Short mmCIF file of C-alpha atoms (C1' of nucleotides) in Angstrom, two decimals:
data_model
loop_
_atom_site.label_atom_id
_atom_site.label_comp_id
_atom_site.label_asym_id
_atom_site.label_seq_id
_atom_site.Cartn_x
_atom_site.Cartn_y
_atom_site.Cartn_z
CA MET R 201 172.30 74.17 62.68
CA THR R 202 173.80 70.59 62.58
CA VAL R 203 172.97 68.17 58.77
CA TRP R 204 173.41 64.82 60.45
CA ARG R 205 174.79 61.54 59.19
CA THR R 206 174.54 58.42 61.44
CA SER R 207 178.36 58.85 61.83
CA ASP R 208 178.09 61.26 63.30
CA LEU R 209 175.09 60.41 65.98
CA MET R 210 177.80 58.31 67.48
CA SER R 211 179.72 58.89 69.96
CA ALA R 212 182.63 56.84 72.13
CA ILE R 213 180.77 57.48 75.23
CA PRO R 214 178.65 54.99 75.81
CA ARG R 215 174.77 55.44 74.93
CA ILE R 216 171.96 54.34 77.87
CA THR R 217 168.53 54.56 78.00
CA ILE R 218 167.15 56.32 81.23
CA ALA R 219 165.21 52.98 82.23
CA GLU R 220 168.97 51.74 83.16
CA ALA R 221 170.07 55.19 84.67
CA GLY R 222 170.19 53.21 87.97
CA ARG R 223 172.42 50.70 86.78
CA HIS R 224 175.12 53.81 85.50
CA ALA R 225 175.41 55.84 88.71
CA GLY R 226 179.38 57.69 88.79
CA GLU R 227 179.08 56.85 85.16
CA THR R 228 179.48 59.11 81.87
CA VAL R 229 177.64 58.18 79.04
CA GLU R 230 174.54 59.33 76.63
CA LEU R 231 170.88 59.60 75.83
CA ALA R 232 169.26 60.22 73.17
CA GLY R 233 165.67 61.72 73.15
CA TRP R 234 163.77 64.55 73.40
CA LEU R 235 163.06 67.91 75.31
CA TYR R 236 160.17 67.34 78.00
CA ASN R 237 159.95 70.36 79.94
CA LEU R 238 162.88 73.16 80.10
CA ARG R 239 163.21 75.06 83.79
CA LYS R 240 165.56 77.64 83.80
CA SER R 241 166.84 79.95 86.78
CA GLY R 242 169.75 82.35 85.29
CA LYS R 243 172.97 80.64 86.01
CA ILE R 244 171.73 76.98 86.37
CA ILE R 245 169.35 75.13 84.33
CA PHE R 246 167.49 72.06 84.47
CA PRO R 247 167.03 70.18 80.99
CA GLN R 248 164.13 67.16 81.39
CA VAL R 249 164.83 64.68 78.54
CA ARG R 250 162.82 61.71 77.53
CA ASP R 251 164.41 58.56 75.29
CA GLY R 252 160.38 56.34 75.11
CA SER R 253 162.29 54.84 78.49
CA GLY R 254 161.56 57.42 80.68
CA ILE R 255 162.09 60.67 81.39
CA MET R 256 165.55 62.20 83.32
CA GLN R 257 166.17 65.55 84.52
CA CYS R 258 169.54 66.94 83.85
CA VAL R 259 171.76 69.83 85.32
CA CYS R 260 173.46 72.46 83.23
CA VAL R 261 175.82 75.51 85.32
CA LYS R 262 177.40 78.10 83.19
CA ALA R 263 179.95 78.11 85.52
CA GLN R 264 180.89 74.74 85.12
CA VAL R 265 180.83 74.48 81.13
CA ASP R 266 181.43 75.70 77.96
CA GLU R 267 179.50 78.89 78.12
CA ALA R 268 178.16 77.77 73.69
CA LEU R 269 176.91 74.78 75.66
CA PHE R 270 175.25 76.62 78.48
CA GLU R 271 173.49 78.69 75.68
CA THR R 272 172.36 75.84 73.57
CA LEU R 273 170.41 74.10 76.30
CA LYS R 274 169.00 77.06 77.68
CA ASN R 275 167.63 78.21 74.74
CA LEU R 276 166.46 75.17 73.42
CA THR R 277 162.88 74.54 72.81
CA GLN R 278 160.58 72.16 73.82
CA GLU R 279 160.13 68.00 72.33
CA SER R 280 163.77 69.08 70.22
CA SER R 281 165.50 65.88 69.44
CA LEU R 282 169.32 66.05 71.50
CA LEU R 283 172.24 63.87 72.25
CA ILE R 284 172.90 64.68 75.81
CA ARG R 285 175.92 63.27 77.53
CA GLY R 286 177.09 63.61 81.21
CA SER R 287 177.56 61.35 84.65
CA ILE R 288 174.81 59.65 86.42
CA ARG R 289 174.43 60.93 90.07
CA ALA R 290 171.54 60.04 92.79
CA GLU R 291 169.77 62.01 93.58
CA PRO R 292 166.67 62.71 95.85
CA ARG R 293 165.11 66.07 94.73
CA ALA R 294 164.86 64.50 91.12
CA PRO R 295 161.84 62.98 89.76
CA GLY R 296 163.19 59.75 88.94
CA GLY R 297 166.31 58.90 92.07
CA TYR R 298 169.04 59.97 89.09
CA GLU R 299 170.06 63.48 87.47
CA LEU R 300 172.85 63.99 84.79
CA ASP R 301 175.48 66.36 85.29
CA VAL R 302 175.48 67.53 81.70
CA THR R 303 178.97 68.11 79.66
CA GLY R 304 177.91 67.61 76.38
CA ALA R 305 174.91 67.99 73.93
CA GLU R 306 174.22 67.89 70.34
CA VAL R 307 171.00 68.79 69.00
CA VAL R 308 169.74 66.94 66.13
CA GLN R 309 166.48 68.82 65.23
CA ARG R 310 165.48 72.24 67.41
CA VAL R 311 161.89 72.75 67.08
CA PRO R 312 161.10 76.30 65.26
CA GLU R 313 159.90 78.94 67.61
CA GLU R 314 158.05 80.06 64.98
CA ARG R 315 156.12 77.13 65.52
CA PRO R 316 156.31 75.89 68.35
CA TYR R 317 155.35 72.28 69.60
CA PRO R 318 151.71 72.39 70.15
CA ILE R 319 151.24 70.08 73.40
CA THR R 320 151.67 72.52 76.69
CA PRO R 321 152.95 71.79 79.54
CA LYS R 322 149.02 72.78 80.96
CA GLU R 323 146.18 71.64 80.25
CA HIS R 324 144.00 71.23 77.23
CA GLY R 325 140.11 69.37 75.34
CA THR R 326 140.07 66.32 74.02
CA GLU R 327 139.72 66.90 70.88
CA PHE R 328 143.37 68.79 70.52
CA LEU R 329 144.46 66.01 72.02
CA PHE R 330 143.18 63.59 69.62
CA ASP R 331 143.90 65.99 66.79
CA HIS R 332 147.56 65.57 68.02
CA ARG R 333 147.43 61.86 68.56
CA HIS R 334 150.12 61.39 67.01
CA LEU R 335 152.36 64.12 69.55
CA HIS R 336 149.83 63.23 72.63
CA LEU R 337 151.74 59.69 72.65
CA ARG R 338 154.66 61.76 73.89
CA SER R 339 153.30 63.06 76.97
CA ARG R 340 153.36 60.76 80.34
CA ARG R 341 150.47 59.64 80.80
CA GLN R 342 149.80 57.94 77.33
CA HIS R 343 153.32 56.67 77.46
CA ALA R 344 152.28 55.14 80.67
CA ILE R 345 148.96 53.44 79.45
CA LEU R 346 150.58 52.35 75.79
CA ARG R 347 152.96 50.34 77.98
CA VAL R 348 150.12 49.19 80.29
CA ARG R 349 148.31 47.77 77.23
CA HIS R 350 151.28 46.71 75.75
CA GLU R 351 152.41 44.19 78.78
CA VAL R 352 148.18 43.10 78.48
CA ILE R 353 148.81 42.38 75.21
CA LYS R 354 152.43 39.62 76.05
CA ALA R 355 150.60 38.61 79.26
CA ILE R 356 147.79 37.17 77.00
CA ARG R 357 150.16 35.52 74.44
CA ASP R 358 151.97 34.12 77.44
CA TYR R 359 148.29 32.67 79.29
CA PHE R 360 148.41 30.75 76.12
CA ASP R 361 151.03 29.70 74.79
CA SER R 362 152.02 28.58 78.48
CA ASN R 363 148.62 26.46 78.64
CA GLY R 364 148.43 24.83 75.24
CA PHE R 365 146.92 27.05 73.09
CA THR R 366 148.35 27.15 69.18
CA LEU R 367 147.56 30.80 67.80
CA VAL R 368 146.31 30.89 64.45
CA ASP R 369 144.38 33.67 63.40
CA CYS R 370 141.21 34.44 61.51
CA PRO R 371 140.79 36.06 58.58
CA ILE R 372 139.71 39.92 58.32
CA PHE R 373 137.42 40.04 55.47
CA THR R 374 134.71 38.01 55.63
CA PRO R 375 131.94 37.34 53.14
CA ALA R 376 128.71 37.11 55.86
CA ALA R 377 128.08 38.38 59.32
CA CYS R 378 129.40 35.82 61.95
CA GLU R 379 126.51 36.76 64.28
CA GLY R 380 123.58 38.44 62.69
CA THR R 381 123.83 40.51 65.51
CA THR R 382 125.99 43.78 64.64
CA THR R 383 126.35 46.36 62.02
CA LEU R 384 129.47 45.79 59.53
CA PHE R 385 131.94 47.51 57.25
CA GLU R 386 131.29 46.57 53.54
CA VAL R 387 134.40 46.58 51.77
CA ASP R 388 134.72 47.01 47.62
CA TYR R 389 136.42 43.58 46.87
CA PHE R 390 136.78 43.53 42.88
CA GLU R 391 134.16 43.19 40.23
CA ASP R 392 130.62 43.38 42.08
CA GLU R 393 131.98 41.58 45.31
CA LYS R 394 131.05 42.80 49.14
CA VAL R 395 133.04 41.19 51.91
CA PHE R 396 132.89 42.86 55.52
CA LEU R 397 135.42 43.72 58.16
CA THR R 398 135.37 40.86 60.59
CA GLN R 399 133.23 41.39 63.90
CA SER R 400 134.86 38.40 65.20
CA GLY R 401 136.96 35.78 64.68
CA GLN R 402 135.02 33.20 66.81
CA LEU R 403 133.13 31.18 64.10
CA TYR R 404 136.87 30.39 62.00
CA ASN R 405 137.74 29.50 66.01
CA GLU R 406 135.89 26.98 65.60
CA ALA R 407 137.65 25.39 62.47
CA THR R 408 140.78 25.76 63.85
CA ALA R 409 140.50 24.30 67.56
CA MET R 410 139.18 21.12 65.80
CA ALA R 411 142.08 20.87 63.86
CA PHE R 412 144.60 22.02 66.74
CA GLY R 413 142.63 21.19 70.17
CA LYS R 414 143.46 24.73 71.90
CA THR R 415 143.42 27.85 69.84
CA TYR R 416 142.94 31.33 69.77
CA CYS R 417 142.90 34.18 67.29
CA PHE R 418 144.12 38.04 68.07
CA GLY R 419 143.74 40.71 66.25
CA PRO R 420 141.85 43.55 64.96
CA THR R 421 137.73 43.80 65.12
CA PHE R 422 135.33 46.17 63.57
CA ARG R 423 131.95 47.36 64.18
CA ALA R 424 130.05 49.60 62.51
CA GLU R 425 127.94 50.31 64.88
CA LYS R 426 127.00 54.34 65.83
CA SER R 427 127.97 53.62 69.11
CA LYS R 428 128.33 57.42 70.61
CA THR R 429 129.72 55.87 75.06
CA ARG R 430 133.17 55.79 76.61
CA ARG R 431 132.77 51.80 76.25
CA HIS R 432 133.48 51.95 72.77
CA LEU R 433 135.76 52.35 69.32
CA THR R 434 134.54 51.18 65.79
CA GLU R 435 138.13 48.98 65.94
CA PHE R 436 139.33 47.34 68.39
CA TRP R 437 141.15 44.49 69.13
CA MET R 438 139.64 41.10 71.17
CA VAL R 439 141.73 38.25 72.13
CA GLU R 440 139.38 34.65 70.81
CA PRO R 441 140.57 31.31 72.75
CA GLU R 442 138.14 28.39 71.28
CA MET R 443 138.74 25.20 72.92
CA ALA R 444 137.52 21.45 71.81
CA TYR R 445 135.52 19.38 74.13
CA ALA R 446 135.25 21.68 76.51
CA THR R 447 131.90 23.29 78.42
CA LEU R 448 130.80 26.43 79.91
CA ASP R 449 131.97 25.40 82.81
CA ASP R 450 135.82 25.54 81.03
CA VAL R 451 134.93 28.74 79.67
CA LYS R 452 134.64 30.75 83.20
CA ARG R 453 138.00 28.55 84.18
CA VAL R 454 140.00 29.88 81.53
CA SER R 455 138.64 33.62 81.53
CA GLU R 456 139.03 33.67 85.74
CA GLU R 457 142.77 32.69 85.65
CA LEU R 458 143.78 34.29 82.30
CA ILE R 459 141.83 37.98 83.82
CA CYS R 460 143.79 37.21 86.91
CA PHE R 461 147.21 36.55 84.90
CA LEU R 462 146.93 39.86 84.15
CA VAL R 463 146.06 41.72 86.60
CA SER R 464 148.99 40.06 88.66
CA ARG R 465 151.06 41.03 85.00
CA VAL R 466 150.77 44.20 85.48
CA LEU R 467 151.00 45.06 89.06
CA GLU R 468 154.15 42.88 88.99
CA ASN R 469 155.96 44.55 85.89
CA ARG R 470 154.41 48.29 85.65
CA GLN R 471 154.04 49.06 88.70
CA ALA R 472 155.60 52.67 87.83
CA GLU R 473 152.40 53.01 84.97
CA LEU R 474 150.44 52.45 87.23
CA THR R 475 151.64 54.98 89.99
CA VAL R 476 151.58 57.97 86.56
CA LEU R 477 148.20 56.97 86.17
CA GLU R 478 147.51 56.95 89.85
CA ARG R 479 145.58 53.93 90.08
CA ASP R 480 143.99 52.41 92.95
CA ILE R 481 146.22 48.89 93.13
CA ALA R 482 144.18 48.16 96.32
CA LYS R 483 141.17 47.25 94.08
CA LEU R 484 143.37 45.77 91.45
CA GLU R 485 144.66 43.40 94.42
CA ALA R 486 141.61 41.77 95.44
CA VAL R 487 141.21 40.73 91.96
CA LYS R 488 141.59 37.93 93.16
CA ALA R 489 139.68 33.66 91.63
CA PRO R 490 137.05 32.47 92.33
CA PHE R 491 135.55 35.16 90.95
CA PRO R 492 131.04 35.36 91.94
CA ARG R 493 129.28 33.33 89.85
CA ILE R 494 125.34 34.15 89.00
CA SER R 495 122.44 33.49 87.01
CA TYR R 496 120.79 35.90 84.95
CA ASP R 497 117.77 35.35 87.07
CA GLU R 498 120.02 35.95 89.72
CA ALA R 499 120.99 39.15 88.14
CA VAL R 500 117.81 40.09 86.86
CA GLU R 501 116.29 40.42 89.86
CA THR R 502 118.89 41.67 91.98
CA LEU R 503 118.75 44.52 88.54
CA ARG R 504 115.02 45.45 89.70
CA LYS R 505 116.47 44.90 93.61
CA LYS R 506 118.27 48.40 92.73
CA GLY R 507 116.02 49.88 90.61
CA SER R 508 116.52 49.00 87.32
CA GLU R 509 113.35 48.65 84.63
CA ILE R 510 114.80 45.41 83.20
CA GLU R 511 112.65 42.35 82.44
CA TRP R 512 113.51 38.91 82.56
CA GLY R 513 114.73 38.54 78.75
CA GLY R 514 116.02 41.85 78.00
CA ASP R 515 120.38 42.69 77.79
CA PHE R 516 121.71 44.65 80.39
CA GLY R 517 122.31 47.91 79.98
CA GLY R 518 125.75 50.28 80.80
CA THR R 519 124.11 50.97 83.76
CA ASP R 520 122.52 47.38 84.34
CA GLU R 521 126.42 46.20 84.20
CA THR R 522 127.37 48.70 86.51
CA LEU R 523 124.98 48.37 89.20
CA LEU R 524 126.14 44.30 89.25
CA SER R 525 129.51 45.49 89.52
CA GLU R 526 129.17 47.46 92.23
CA ASP R 527 128.37 44.57 94.23
CA TYR R 528 131.84 42.49 94.12
CA ASP R 529 135.18 44.12 94.66
CA ARG R 530 136.13 41.75 91.51
CA PRO R 531 134.65 40.71 88.25
CA VAL R 532 131.31 38.82 88.00
CA MET R 533 130.34 36.03 85.97
CA VAL R 534 126.87 36.19 84.70
CA ASP R 535 125.37 32.95 83.31
CA ARG R 536 122.24 31.63 81.75
CA PHE R 537 121.25 34.34 79.06
CA PRO R 538 118.12 34.18 77.48
CA SER R 539 118.52 32.32 73.94
CA GLN R 540 116.69 35.15 72.47
CA ILE R 541 119.85 37.81 72.85
CA LYS R 542 122.39 35.59 72.96
CA ALA R 543 123.94 34.85 68.38
CA PHE R 544 122.90 31.60 66.89
CA TYR R 545 125.44 29.47 67.92
CA PHE R 546 125.24 28.50 71.80
CA GLU R 547 123.91 25.44 73.25
CA PRO R 548 120.93 25.83 75.05
CA ASP R 549 120.94 24.77 78.44
CA PRO R 550 119.78 21.40 78.49
CA GLU R 551 117.76 21.82 82.56
CA ARG R 552 116.08 24.72 80.31
CA PRO R 553 116.23 25.20 76.80
CA GLU R 554 115.48 28.65 76.61
CA LEU R 555 118.76 30.02 78.01
CA ALA R 556 121.92 29.60 76.27
CA LEU R 557 125.45 28.07 77.81
CA GLY R 558 127.27 31.78 77.31
CA VAL R 559 128.86 33.90 80.30
CA ASP R 560 129.98 37.19 80.14
CA VAL R 561 132.53 38.37 82.69
CA ILE R 562 131.76 42.08 83.99
CA ALA R 563 134.46 44.16 85.32
CA SER R 564 134.94 45.58 88.97
CA GLU R 565 134.34 49.08 89.43
CA GLY R 566 131.97 50.20 86.13
CA TYR R 567 134.14 48.96 83.37
CA GLY R 568 131.39 47.49 81.81
CA GLU R 569 131.54 43.70 79.88
CA ILE R 570 135.43 42.26 78.66
CA VAL R 571 135.14 39.08 77.97
CA GLY R 572 132.02 37.19 76.55
CA GLY R 573 131.52 33.54 75.61
CA GLY R 574 129.93 30.12 76.45
CA GLN R 575 129.42 26.71 74.67
CA ARG R 576 128.59 26.16 71.41
CA ILE R 577 125.85 23.78 69.27
CA TYR R 578 127.43 20.62 67.94
CA SER R 579 124.45 18.86 66.73
CA LEU R 580 123.84 19.92 62.69
CA GLU R 581 120.19 19.67 62.92
CA LEU R 582 120.14 22.00 66.16
CA LEU R 583 122.18 24.50 64.47
CA GLU R 584 120.75 24.07 61.03
CA GLN R 585 116.90 25.67 62.91
CA ARG R 586 118.66 27.95 64.29
CA LEU R 587 120.18 29.44 61.22
CA ARG R 588 116.62 29.21 59.85
CA GLU R 589 114.81 31.60 62.48
CA HIS R 590 118.12 34.04 62.56
CA ASN R 591 117.14 34.43 58.64
CA LEU R 592 120.99 32.98 57.78
CA PRO R 593 121.44 32.06 54.79
CA ALA R 594 122.51 28.59 55.14
CA GLU R 595 124.73 28.26 51.83
CA ALA R 596 127.47 30.92 53.79
CA PHE R 597 127.33 28.03 56.36
CA GLU R 598 128.11 25.23 55.00
CA TRP R 599 131.69 24.77 55.30
CA TYR R 600 130.34 25.45 59.12
CA LEU R 601 127.72 23.32 59.15
CA ASP R 602 130.94 20.85 57.93
CA LEU R 603 132.45 21.07 61.30
CA ARG R 604 128.78 19.15 63.00
CA ARG R 605 129.53 16.50 60.10
CA PHE R 606 133.02 15.73 59.85
CA GLY R 607 133.57 14.51 64.44
CA GLY R 608 131.76 17.81 65.53
CA VAL R 609 132.29 17.44 69.36
CA PRO R 610 130.98 20.28 72.70
CA HIS R 611 133.45 23.05 72.22
CA ALA R 612 133.07 26.55 73.66
CA GLY R 613 135.32 29.79 73.70
CA PHE R 614 134.78 33.36 74.46
CA GLY R 615 136.19 36.40 73.48
CA MET R 616 138.18 39.30 75.51
CA GLY R 617 138.22 43.41 74.25
CA VAL R 618 141.70 44.23 74.85
CA GLU R 619 140.77 47.73 75.25
CA ARG R 620 138.39 47.26 77.90
CA ALA R 621 140.77 45.07 79.62
CA VAL R 622 143.88 47.80 80.05
CA ALA R 623 140.79 50.88 80.70
CA TRP R 624 139.54 48.99 83.74
CA LEU R 625 143.21 47.70 84.32
CA CYS R 626 144.62 51.64 84.32
CA GLY R 627 141.54 53.16 86.03
CA LEU R 628 140.58 55.32 82.99
CA ASP R 629 137.78 57.32 82.43
CA HIS R 630 137.85 56.40 78.17
CA ILE R 631 138.33 53.66 76.06
CA ARG R 632 139.54 56.06 73.53
CA GLU R 633 142.89 56.73 75.01
CA THR R 634 143.91 52.86 75.63
CA ILE R 635 144.64 52.41 71.66
CA ALA R 636 147.43 54.53 69.91
CA PHE R 637 145.07 56.00 67.17
CA PRO R 638 141.32 55.56 68.50
CA ARG R 639 139.18 55.40 65.44
CA MET R 640 135.57 56.56 66.87
CA LEU R 641 132.48 57.19 65.52
CA TYR R 642 133.37 60.44 64.34
CA ARG R 643 137.09 59.81 64.02
CA THR R 644 139.54 58.38 61.76
CA ARG R 645 142.42 60.56 61.96
CA PRO R 646 145.13 61.12 62.90
"C1'" U W 10 119.96 57.70 65.20
"C1'" C W 11 117.96 60.51 69.67
"C1'" C W 12 118.47 63.64 74.48
"C1'" U W 13 121.78 67.38 76.82
"C1'" C W 14 126.09 70.52 76.53
"C1'" A W 15 129.66 73.45 74.43
"C1'" G W 16 132.22 75.69 70.01
"C1'" U W 17 135.97 83.83 71.96
"C1'" A W 18 144.02 84.71 71.09
"C1'" G W 19 147.83 78.37 69.21
"C1'" C W 20 145.51 75.89 74.22
"C1'" U W 21 142.22 76.38 78.37
"C1'" C W 22 139.21 79.05 79.62
"C1'" A W 23 136.77 85.28 81.29
"C1'" A W 24 133.61 88.71 79.84
"C1'" U W 25 124.46 92.49 83.63
"C1'" G W 26 122.62 93.29 75.51
"C1'" G W 27 126.90 99.04 75.70
"C1'" U W 28 135.29 100.09 74.99
"C1'" A W 29 137.47 91.92 73.73
"C1'" G W 30 140.41 89.71 78.88
"C1'" A W 31 143.38 86.49 81.85
"C1'" G W 32 146.80 81.85 82.39
"C1'" C W 33 150.24 78.70 79.84
"C1'" A W 34 152.43 78.73 75.16
"C1'" U W 35 155.75 82.34 71.59
"C1'" U W 36 159.81 86.93 71.53
"C1'" C W 37 162.75 90.39 75.22
"C1'" G W 38 164.78 91.33 80.28
"C1'" G W 39 165.74 89.04 85.34
"C1'" C W 40 167.03 85.35 88.69
"C1'" U W 41 172.86 78.92 91.33
"C1'" G W 42 167.83 74.01 93.13
"C1'" U W 43 163.90 74.19 89.30
"C1'" U W 44 159.35 70.31 89.90
"C1'" A W 45 153.52 71.74 85.31
"C1'" A W 46 159.21 76.47 88.14
"C1'" C W 47 159.22 81.97 89.74
"C1'" C W 48 158.87 87.66 88.49
"C1'" G W 49 158.44 91.66 84.95
"C1'" A W 50 157.03 93.18 79.97
"C1'" A W 51 155.96 92.71 74.29
"C1'" G W 52 153.11 90.15 70.17
"C1'" G W 53 148.92 87.72 69.20
"C1'" G W 54 141.17 88.20 67.82
"C1'" U W 55 136.27 87.91 60.84
"C1'" U W 56 134.12 86.10 69.23
"C1'" G W 57 132.39 77.95 64.13
"C1'" U W 58 129.26 79.40 59.70
"C1'" A W 59 124.58 82.13 57.07
"C1'" G W 60 120.73 85.24 58.22
"C1'" G W 61 117.48 87.91 61.83
"C1'" U W 62 116.28 91.39 65.96
"C1'" U W 63 118.25 96.00 68.00
"C1'" C W 64 120.66 102.58 68.36
"C1'" G W 65 124.22 98.69 69.56
"C1'" A W 66 125.77 90.81 69.42
"C1'" G W 67 130.93 87.06 71.57
"C1'" U W 68 125.55 87.10 74.66
"C1'" C W 69 119.05 87.05 72.12
"C1'" C W 70 115.90 84.12 67.97
"C1'" U W 71 116.25 80.64 63.70
"C1'" A W 72 119.02 76.80 60.43
"C1'" C W 73 123.04 74.58 59.51
"C1'" C W 74 128.56 72.94 61.01
"C1'" U W 75 131.84 70.63 64.62
"C1'" G W 76 133.36 68.59 69.02
"C1'" A W 77 131.37 65.79 73.71
"C1'" G W 78 128.85 63.26 77.66
"C1'" G W 79 124.30 60.37 77.60
"C1'" A W 80 120.52 56.89 75.13
"C1'" G W 81 119.97 52.75 71.64
"C1'" C W 82 122.99 49.58 70.11
"C1'" C W 83 127.61 45.90 71.61
"C1'" A W 84 133.00 44.17 73.31
#
RNA sequence: UCCUCAGUAGCUCAAUGGUAGAGCAUUCGGCUGUUAACCGAAGGGUUGUAGGUUCGAGUCCUACCUGAGGAGCCA
């Protein structure tokens, strides 16, 4: 086995990534990667090499190369790391359309056969795969999903950055519940102090929006709910924009525009990944503004006709969301929920004060709520009253009340769960694949 | 927290209460266009744990552990 120094890994042959191989047809190049799979047929072998940008099928014919090289490659083990050199050639028989005729290779680390790479090319169960998540990420499907996630995150930032929003991130340690609606993770914070992991940056966003006009925060959030479903993680990423001098209608317009932008960017830049995932592209192409807008009242009526047992005043269950979404080929917006099922800070509907000026965006194809938001209370007196009604400690919210004492204005915002959006865009049946290392009720490793 | 289902070779799964099996992976052999390559051979087991029923338990019973799906809660 060769011991490598950085200088050993350099050679005179230009190193390229597999993604750019098409531009180097006819040239001799070097790839730096890992052995993804190896097919042998006597005196001809087909090593498939991946480098993170793609997978390249290589060809090595015994009669045409040095015998030691042929034997080295022929006996190489799955996921061994290697540098491989050769000339690129267009080849319709190869997956990817190009092939590399091997002229040389250097093994960087050979996976020993006594302890072979655990994830074989056959099927595995979820427990095994997520126990080996650090290796699972190398597989084609997981690679495709995380590249879509990257595209989504980049598109989110591009959208807000080019529409006048300033990124102002919010703290992860928070002194109290933001909304008082969910269970939080408690953390020891030096002497005797308890803090919680944030469930939302929203209250802080309201402060930053009063300073910058339009802001967003984008980071991990935490829910200690013991939810055990395909739609839940205990740690997930959420983007939360907040706008001063804005209303419920602005929330609908911006969230609709954002979702359409995400869909178009993924269709534009991640077509290959969607193909790997066997995503029905037509379903994404149908996602165009305007999204249907219905009221909570209408939604309850529709659900009851469809056989749901929901009562007016109750919140939607997972099956209710699926029932609602099946009538549309694009996300549907449901607004004006009963205040009693919403957080304390929602502005009441002036025409029907028992309703909150909030909206949920429910993704198509049964993927559930991906956006929730609305208009915030800006009257100091009403906010104080709501805090009392929800038994929230006033002193912890003094700074929040200040936002109504010193130039309070109508303002609005929303939150979008990144993993749910990615699961929908990729057409996945479980949210756990949308994040590199999922944290769930019964999984904190690796 | 509740309901349902599952735990057998490294992995995915078989096995009427009666000798523990296959495919993949690994090793050896064969094959010049493979597409989860294929063909032949070999090695590989405390059947999740602890009890119980039985002449005999992977299989039946009890408890526990672990996981999956769903409910509630939520994005």
